[in-house]
Coordinates of C-alpha atoms in Angstrom, one line a residue:
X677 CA -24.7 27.9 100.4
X678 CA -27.8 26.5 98.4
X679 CA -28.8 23.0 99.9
X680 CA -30.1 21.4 96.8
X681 CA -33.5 20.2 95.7
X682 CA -36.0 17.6 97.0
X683 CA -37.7 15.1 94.7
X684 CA -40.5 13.1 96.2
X685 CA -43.7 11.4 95.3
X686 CA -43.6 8.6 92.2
X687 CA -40.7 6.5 91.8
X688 CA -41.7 3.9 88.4
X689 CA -40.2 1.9 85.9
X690 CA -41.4 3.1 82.8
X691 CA -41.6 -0.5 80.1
X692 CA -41.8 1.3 76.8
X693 CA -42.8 -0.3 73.7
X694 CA -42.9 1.6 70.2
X695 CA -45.5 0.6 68.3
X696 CA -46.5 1.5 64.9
X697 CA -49.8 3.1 65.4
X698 CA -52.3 3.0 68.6
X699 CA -55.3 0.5 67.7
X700 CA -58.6 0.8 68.0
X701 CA -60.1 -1.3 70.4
X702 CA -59.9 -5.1 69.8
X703 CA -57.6 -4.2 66.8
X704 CA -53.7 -5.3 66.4
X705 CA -50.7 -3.1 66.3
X706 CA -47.1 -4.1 66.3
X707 CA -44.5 -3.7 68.7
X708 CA -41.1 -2.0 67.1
X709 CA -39.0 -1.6 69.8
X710 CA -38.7 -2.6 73.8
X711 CA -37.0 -1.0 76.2
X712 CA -37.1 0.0 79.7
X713 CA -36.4 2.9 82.1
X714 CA -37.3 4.5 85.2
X715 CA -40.3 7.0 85.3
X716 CA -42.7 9.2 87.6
X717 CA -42.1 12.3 88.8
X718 CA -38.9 11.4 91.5
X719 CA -37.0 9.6 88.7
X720 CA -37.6 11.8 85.9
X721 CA -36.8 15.3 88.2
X722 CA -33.8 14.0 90.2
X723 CA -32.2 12.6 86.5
X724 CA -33.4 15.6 84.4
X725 CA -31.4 18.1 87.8
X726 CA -28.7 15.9 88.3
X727 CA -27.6 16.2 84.8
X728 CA -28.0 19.5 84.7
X729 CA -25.9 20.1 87.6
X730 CA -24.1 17.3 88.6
X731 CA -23.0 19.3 92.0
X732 CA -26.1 20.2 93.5
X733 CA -27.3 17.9 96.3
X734 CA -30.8 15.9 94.9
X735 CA -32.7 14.1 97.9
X736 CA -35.1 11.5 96.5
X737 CA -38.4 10.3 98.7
X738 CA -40.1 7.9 97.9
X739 CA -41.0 3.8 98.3
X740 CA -40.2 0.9 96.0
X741 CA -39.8 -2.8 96.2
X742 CA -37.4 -5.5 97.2
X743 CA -37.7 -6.7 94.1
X744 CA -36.3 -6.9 90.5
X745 CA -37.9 -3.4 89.4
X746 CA -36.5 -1.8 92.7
X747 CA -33.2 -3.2 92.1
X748 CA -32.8 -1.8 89.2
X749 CA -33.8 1.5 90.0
X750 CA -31.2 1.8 92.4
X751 CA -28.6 0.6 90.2
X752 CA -30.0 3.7 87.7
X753 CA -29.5 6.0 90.7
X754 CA -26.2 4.6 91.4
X755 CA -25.2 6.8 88.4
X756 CA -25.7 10.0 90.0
X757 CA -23.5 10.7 93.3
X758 CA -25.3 13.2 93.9
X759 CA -28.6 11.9 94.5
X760 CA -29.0 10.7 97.9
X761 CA -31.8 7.7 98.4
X762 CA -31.5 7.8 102.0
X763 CA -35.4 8.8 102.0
X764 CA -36.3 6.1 100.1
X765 CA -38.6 3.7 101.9
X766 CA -38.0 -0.1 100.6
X767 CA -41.9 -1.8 101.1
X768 CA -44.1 -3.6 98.4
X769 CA -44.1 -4.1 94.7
X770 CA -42.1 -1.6 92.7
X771 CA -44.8 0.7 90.9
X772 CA -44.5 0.0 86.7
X773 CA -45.8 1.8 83.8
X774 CA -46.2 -0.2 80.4
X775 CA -45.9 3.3 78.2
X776 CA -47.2 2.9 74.4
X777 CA -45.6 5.5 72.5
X778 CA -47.1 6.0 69.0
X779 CA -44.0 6.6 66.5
X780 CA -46.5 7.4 63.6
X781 CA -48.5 10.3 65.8
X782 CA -46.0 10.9 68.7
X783 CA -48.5 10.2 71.2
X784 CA -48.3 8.1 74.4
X785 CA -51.0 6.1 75.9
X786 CA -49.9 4.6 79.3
X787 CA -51.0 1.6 81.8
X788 CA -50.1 1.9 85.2
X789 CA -49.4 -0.5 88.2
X790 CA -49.4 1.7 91.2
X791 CA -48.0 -0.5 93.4
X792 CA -45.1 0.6 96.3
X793 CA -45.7 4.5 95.8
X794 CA -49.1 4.8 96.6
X795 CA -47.9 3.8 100.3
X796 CA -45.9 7.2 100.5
X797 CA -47.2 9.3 103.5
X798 CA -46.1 11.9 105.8
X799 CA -44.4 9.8 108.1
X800 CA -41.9 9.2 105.1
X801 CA -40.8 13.1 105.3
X802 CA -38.6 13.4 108.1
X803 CA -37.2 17.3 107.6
X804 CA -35.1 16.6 110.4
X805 CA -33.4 14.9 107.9
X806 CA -34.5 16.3 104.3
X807 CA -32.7 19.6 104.1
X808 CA -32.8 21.7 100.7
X809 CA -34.1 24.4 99.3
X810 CA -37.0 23.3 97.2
X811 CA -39.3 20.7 97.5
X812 CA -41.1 18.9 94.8
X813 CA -43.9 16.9 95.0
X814 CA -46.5 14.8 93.1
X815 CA -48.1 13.7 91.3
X816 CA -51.1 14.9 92.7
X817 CA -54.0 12.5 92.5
X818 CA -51.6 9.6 91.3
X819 CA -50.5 9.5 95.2
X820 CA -53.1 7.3 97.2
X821 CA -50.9 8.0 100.8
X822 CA -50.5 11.8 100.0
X823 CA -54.1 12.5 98.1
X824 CA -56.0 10.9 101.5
X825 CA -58.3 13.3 103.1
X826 CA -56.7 15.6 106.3
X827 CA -58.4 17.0 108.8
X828 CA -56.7 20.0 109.3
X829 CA -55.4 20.8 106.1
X830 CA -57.6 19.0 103.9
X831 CA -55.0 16.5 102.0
X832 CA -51.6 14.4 103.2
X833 CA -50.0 15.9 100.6
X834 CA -51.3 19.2 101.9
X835 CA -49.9 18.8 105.4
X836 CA -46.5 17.7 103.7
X837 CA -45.8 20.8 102.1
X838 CA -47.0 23.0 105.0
X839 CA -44.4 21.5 107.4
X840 CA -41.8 21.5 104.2
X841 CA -42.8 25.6 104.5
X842 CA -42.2 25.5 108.3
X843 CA -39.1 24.2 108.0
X844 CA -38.0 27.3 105.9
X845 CA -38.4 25.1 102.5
X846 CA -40.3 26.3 99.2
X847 CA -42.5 24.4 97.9
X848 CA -43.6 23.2 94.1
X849 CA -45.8 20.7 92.6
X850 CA -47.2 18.5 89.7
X851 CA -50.2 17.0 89.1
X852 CA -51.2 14.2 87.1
X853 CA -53.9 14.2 83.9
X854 CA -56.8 12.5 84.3
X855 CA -60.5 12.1 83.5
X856 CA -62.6 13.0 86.9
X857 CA -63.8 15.3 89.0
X858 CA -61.3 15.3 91.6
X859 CA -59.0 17.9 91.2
X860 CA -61.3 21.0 93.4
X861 CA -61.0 18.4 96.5
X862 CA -57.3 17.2 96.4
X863 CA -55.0 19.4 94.1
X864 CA -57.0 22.8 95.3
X865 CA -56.2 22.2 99.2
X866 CA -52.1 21.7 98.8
X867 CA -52.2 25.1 96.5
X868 CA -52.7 27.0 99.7
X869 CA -49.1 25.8 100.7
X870 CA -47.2 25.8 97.0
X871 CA -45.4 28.4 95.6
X872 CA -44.3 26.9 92.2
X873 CA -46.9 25.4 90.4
X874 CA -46.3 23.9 86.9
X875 CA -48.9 22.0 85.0
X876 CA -50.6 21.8 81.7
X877 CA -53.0 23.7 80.1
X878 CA -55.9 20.4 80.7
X879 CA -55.1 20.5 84.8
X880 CA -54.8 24.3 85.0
X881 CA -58.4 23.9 83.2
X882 CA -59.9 21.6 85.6
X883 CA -58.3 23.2 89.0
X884 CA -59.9 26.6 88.2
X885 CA -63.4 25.6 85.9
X886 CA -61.9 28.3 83.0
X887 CA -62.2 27.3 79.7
X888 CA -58.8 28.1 78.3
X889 CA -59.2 27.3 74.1
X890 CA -61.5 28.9 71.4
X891 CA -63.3 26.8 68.9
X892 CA -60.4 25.5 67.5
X893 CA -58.7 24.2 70.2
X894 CA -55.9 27.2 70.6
X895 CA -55.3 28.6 74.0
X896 CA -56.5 31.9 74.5
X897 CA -53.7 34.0 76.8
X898 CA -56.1 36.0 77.7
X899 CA -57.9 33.0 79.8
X900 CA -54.9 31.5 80.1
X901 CA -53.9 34.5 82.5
X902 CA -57.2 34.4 84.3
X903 CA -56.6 30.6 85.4
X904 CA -53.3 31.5 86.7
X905 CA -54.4 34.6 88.8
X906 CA -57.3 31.9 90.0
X907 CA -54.5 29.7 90.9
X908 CA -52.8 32.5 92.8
X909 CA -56.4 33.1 94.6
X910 CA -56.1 29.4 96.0
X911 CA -53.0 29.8 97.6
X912 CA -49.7 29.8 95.0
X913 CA -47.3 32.0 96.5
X914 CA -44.0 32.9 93.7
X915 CA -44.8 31.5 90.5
X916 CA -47.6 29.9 88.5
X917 CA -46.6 28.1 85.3
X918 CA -48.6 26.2 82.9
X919 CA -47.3 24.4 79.8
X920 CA -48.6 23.1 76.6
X921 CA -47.5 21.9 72.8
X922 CA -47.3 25.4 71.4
X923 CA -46.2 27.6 74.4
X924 CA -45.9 27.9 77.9
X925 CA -47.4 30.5 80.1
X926 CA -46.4 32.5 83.4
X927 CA -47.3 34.5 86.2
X928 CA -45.2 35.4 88.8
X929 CA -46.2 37.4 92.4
X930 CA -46.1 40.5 91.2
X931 CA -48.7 39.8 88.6
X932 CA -45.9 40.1 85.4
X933 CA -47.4 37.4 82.9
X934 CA -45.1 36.0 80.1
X935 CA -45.4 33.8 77.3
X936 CA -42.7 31.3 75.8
X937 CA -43.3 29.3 72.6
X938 CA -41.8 26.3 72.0
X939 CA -38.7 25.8 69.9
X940 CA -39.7 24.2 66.7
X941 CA -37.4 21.6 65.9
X942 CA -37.4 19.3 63.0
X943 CA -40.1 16.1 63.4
X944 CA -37.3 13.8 62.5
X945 CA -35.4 14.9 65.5
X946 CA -38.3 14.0 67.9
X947 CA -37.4 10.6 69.4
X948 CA -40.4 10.7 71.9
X949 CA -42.6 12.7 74.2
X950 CA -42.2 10.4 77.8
X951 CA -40.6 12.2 80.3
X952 CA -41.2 15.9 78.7
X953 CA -43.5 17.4 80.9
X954 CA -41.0 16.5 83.8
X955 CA -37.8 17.9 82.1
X956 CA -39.7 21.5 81.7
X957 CA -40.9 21.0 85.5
X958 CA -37.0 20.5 86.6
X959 CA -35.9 23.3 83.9
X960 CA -38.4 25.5 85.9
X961 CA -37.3 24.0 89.3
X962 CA -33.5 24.7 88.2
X963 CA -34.5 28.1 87.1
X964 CA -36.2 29.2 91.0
X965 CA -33.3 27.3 92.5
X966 CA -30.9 29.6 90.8
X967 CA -32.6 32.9 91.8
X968 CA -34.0 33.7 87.9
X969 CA -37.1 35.5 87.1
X970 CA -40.3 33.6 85.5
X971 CA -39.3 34.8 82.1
X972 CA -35.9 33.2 82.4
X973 CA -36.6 29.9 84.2
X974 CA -39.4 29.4 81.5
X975 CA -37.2 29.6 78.5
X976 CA -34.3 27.4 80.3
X977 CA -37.4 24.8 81.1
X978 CA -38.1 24.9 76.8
X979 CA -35.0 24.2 76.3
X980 CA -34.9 21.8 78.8
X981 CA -37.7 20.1 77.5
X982 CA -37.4 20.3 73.8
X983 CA -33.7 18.3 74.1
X984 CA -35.7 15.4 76.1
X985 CA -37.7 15.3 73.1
X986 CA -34.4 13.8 70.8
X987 CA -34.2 10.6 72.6
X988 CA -36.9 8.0 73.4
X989 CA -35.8 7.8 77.5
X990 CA -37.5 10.5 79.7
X991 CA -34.4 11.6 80.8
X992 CA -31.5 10.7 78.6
X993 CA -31.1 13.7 75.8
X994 CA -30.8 16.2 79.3
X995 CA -27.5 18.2 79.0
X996 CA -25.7 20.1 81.5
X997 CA -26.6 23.8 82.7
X998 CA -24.5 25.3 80.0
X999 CA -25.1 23.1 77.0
X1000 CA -28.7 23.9 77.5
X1001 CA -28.1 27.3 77.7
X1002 CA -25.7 26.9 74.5
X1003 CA -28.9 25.8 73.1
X1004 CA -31.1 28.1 73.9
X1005 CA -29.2 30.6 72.8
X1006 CA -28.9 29.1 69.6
X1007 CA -32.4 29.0 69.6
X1008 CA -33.4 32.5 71.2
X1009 CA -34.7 33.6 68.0
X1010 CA -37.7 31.2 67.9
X1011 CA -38.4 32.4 71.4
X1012 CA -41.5 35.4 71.9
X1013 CA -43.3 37.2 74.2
X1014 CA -47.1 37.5 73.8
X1015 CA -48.8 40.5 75.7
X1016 CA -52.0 41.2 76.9
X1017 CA -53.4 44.3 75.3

């Protein structure tokens, strides 16, 4: 009997305003639409799997507030029955993210409060409690609790995923984008104890110091498969996984690399882009936690990920298991393999 998936690092709530165009600096835009929803990685994943499978047990850990945002992220979890927020630590100010999603580009820009979730640490994983198959953690350098140095294994996010892999659980994580030069010191040390990773193309690039793109900005598979083995060499044990616009990419243990492109839907379908990197994360997720190969789980995450797209809410287009495989079967024909020669 599977024992379900664990969801843990940010818990947000995502303010989104549409606005017509991102200014320049100092210059006006206006403001189309407001509405909110919850965000980060624990809110997006646990929605995005519970919808999927509405039977399989979700345990979210994490910390909000006593407060208006934390409130209402509870009443959103309400929803789901089967996500448990027993693990959920109540301290602080709920963390918020004012997202600006450009309807004329279909681009976000986002400000963040990080408030309650930077306070997660290990002491808020109790696996004599936190039972499941898979856990998933991050993001990675967006954690100030988990992304503090360790003695003995280098990160608190680190030492979280060794003990999840004492206690008989696989591991997986995420990792936020940023500008800096901190990815070698905090994301490299919890590799050594992940076995999914799935990130984009700009982390996998600033993990492993490859230059992934030619000239013109197109990922080259050829590098693309280098950073994953490098990835591998730090410590990923099943699957590596990195995602971009076009296409996603894979590597499993055995060294089989695969290539998915994205489904190309029409642009007037696409409601918005927040929440899409989680949805192919939790279509991957769902993919291990159901026993398919690489090739398999990556084409159920672009599905997955390509139905977020057709509403503006991180999480509200996701279907159930078999609607998104209806899909992607519908679709199969704008999926492809790329091999290396």
């Amino acid at each position: 009997m599977e024992k379900g998936i664990i969801i843990a690092g940010n818990i947000i709530v995502d303010a989104l305003k549409d606005i017509d165009v991102y200014p320049e600096h100092s210059k006006l835009t206006t403001i189309r639409r407001v509405h909110k929803s919850m965000g980060g990685l624990v809110c997006n994943c646990a929605k995005d799997l519970a919808k999927i499978d509405s039977e399989m047990p979700i345990s979210a850990v994490g910390v909000i507030g006593d407060d208006d945002y934390g409130k209402y992220i509870r009443s959103e979890f309400a929803k789901y029955p089967n996500i448990s927020l027993d693990c959920v630590r109540v301290a602080g100010e709920t963390s918020f993210t004012d997202a600006m999603c450009d309807i004329k580009n279909n681009t976000r820009t986002f400000f963040t409060y990080r408030g309650a979730s930077d306070t997660l640490c290990p002491e808020d994983f109790d696996f004599t409690k936190l039972k499941g198959k898979i856990l998933h953690a991050g993001y990675i350098l967006l954690l100030e609790g988990l992304d503090t140095a360790d003695n003995e294994y280098g990160t608190k996010m680190a030492r979280v995923l060794a003990t999840a892999k004492e206690n008989g659980i696989k591991t997986s994580v995420d990792v936020v984008s940023e500008e800096s030069d901190r990815y070698k010191s905090l994301v490299v040390p919890a590799l050594k104890y992940t076995d999914y990773c799935t990130i984009n193309e700009t982390e996998a690039q600033r993990i492993t110091g490859i230059e992934l793109s030619d000239v013109n900005g197109k990922l080259i598979p050829e590098k693309v498969a280098k950073a994953e083995k490098a990835l591998f060499e730090m410590g990923v044990c099943e699957w590596t996984v990195i995602h971009s616009r076009d296409a996603s990419y894979g590597m499993d243990r055995d060294g089989n690399f695969e290539t998915v492109p994205s489904i190309d839907i029409p642009r007037s379908m696409i409601k918005g882009t927040t929440g899409a990197g989680d949805a192919f994360c939790s279509g991957i997720l769902y993919g291990a936690y159901r026993n398919m190969n690489i090739s398999e789980a990556m084409k159920f995450a672009t599905a997955v990920a390509t139905i977020s797209l057709t509403t503006p809410g991180a999480s509200d287009g996701i279907l159930s298991y078999e609607e998104i495989l209806k899909f992607g079967e519908e679709n199969k024909a704008k999926y492809g393999e790329v091999k290396l020669d």
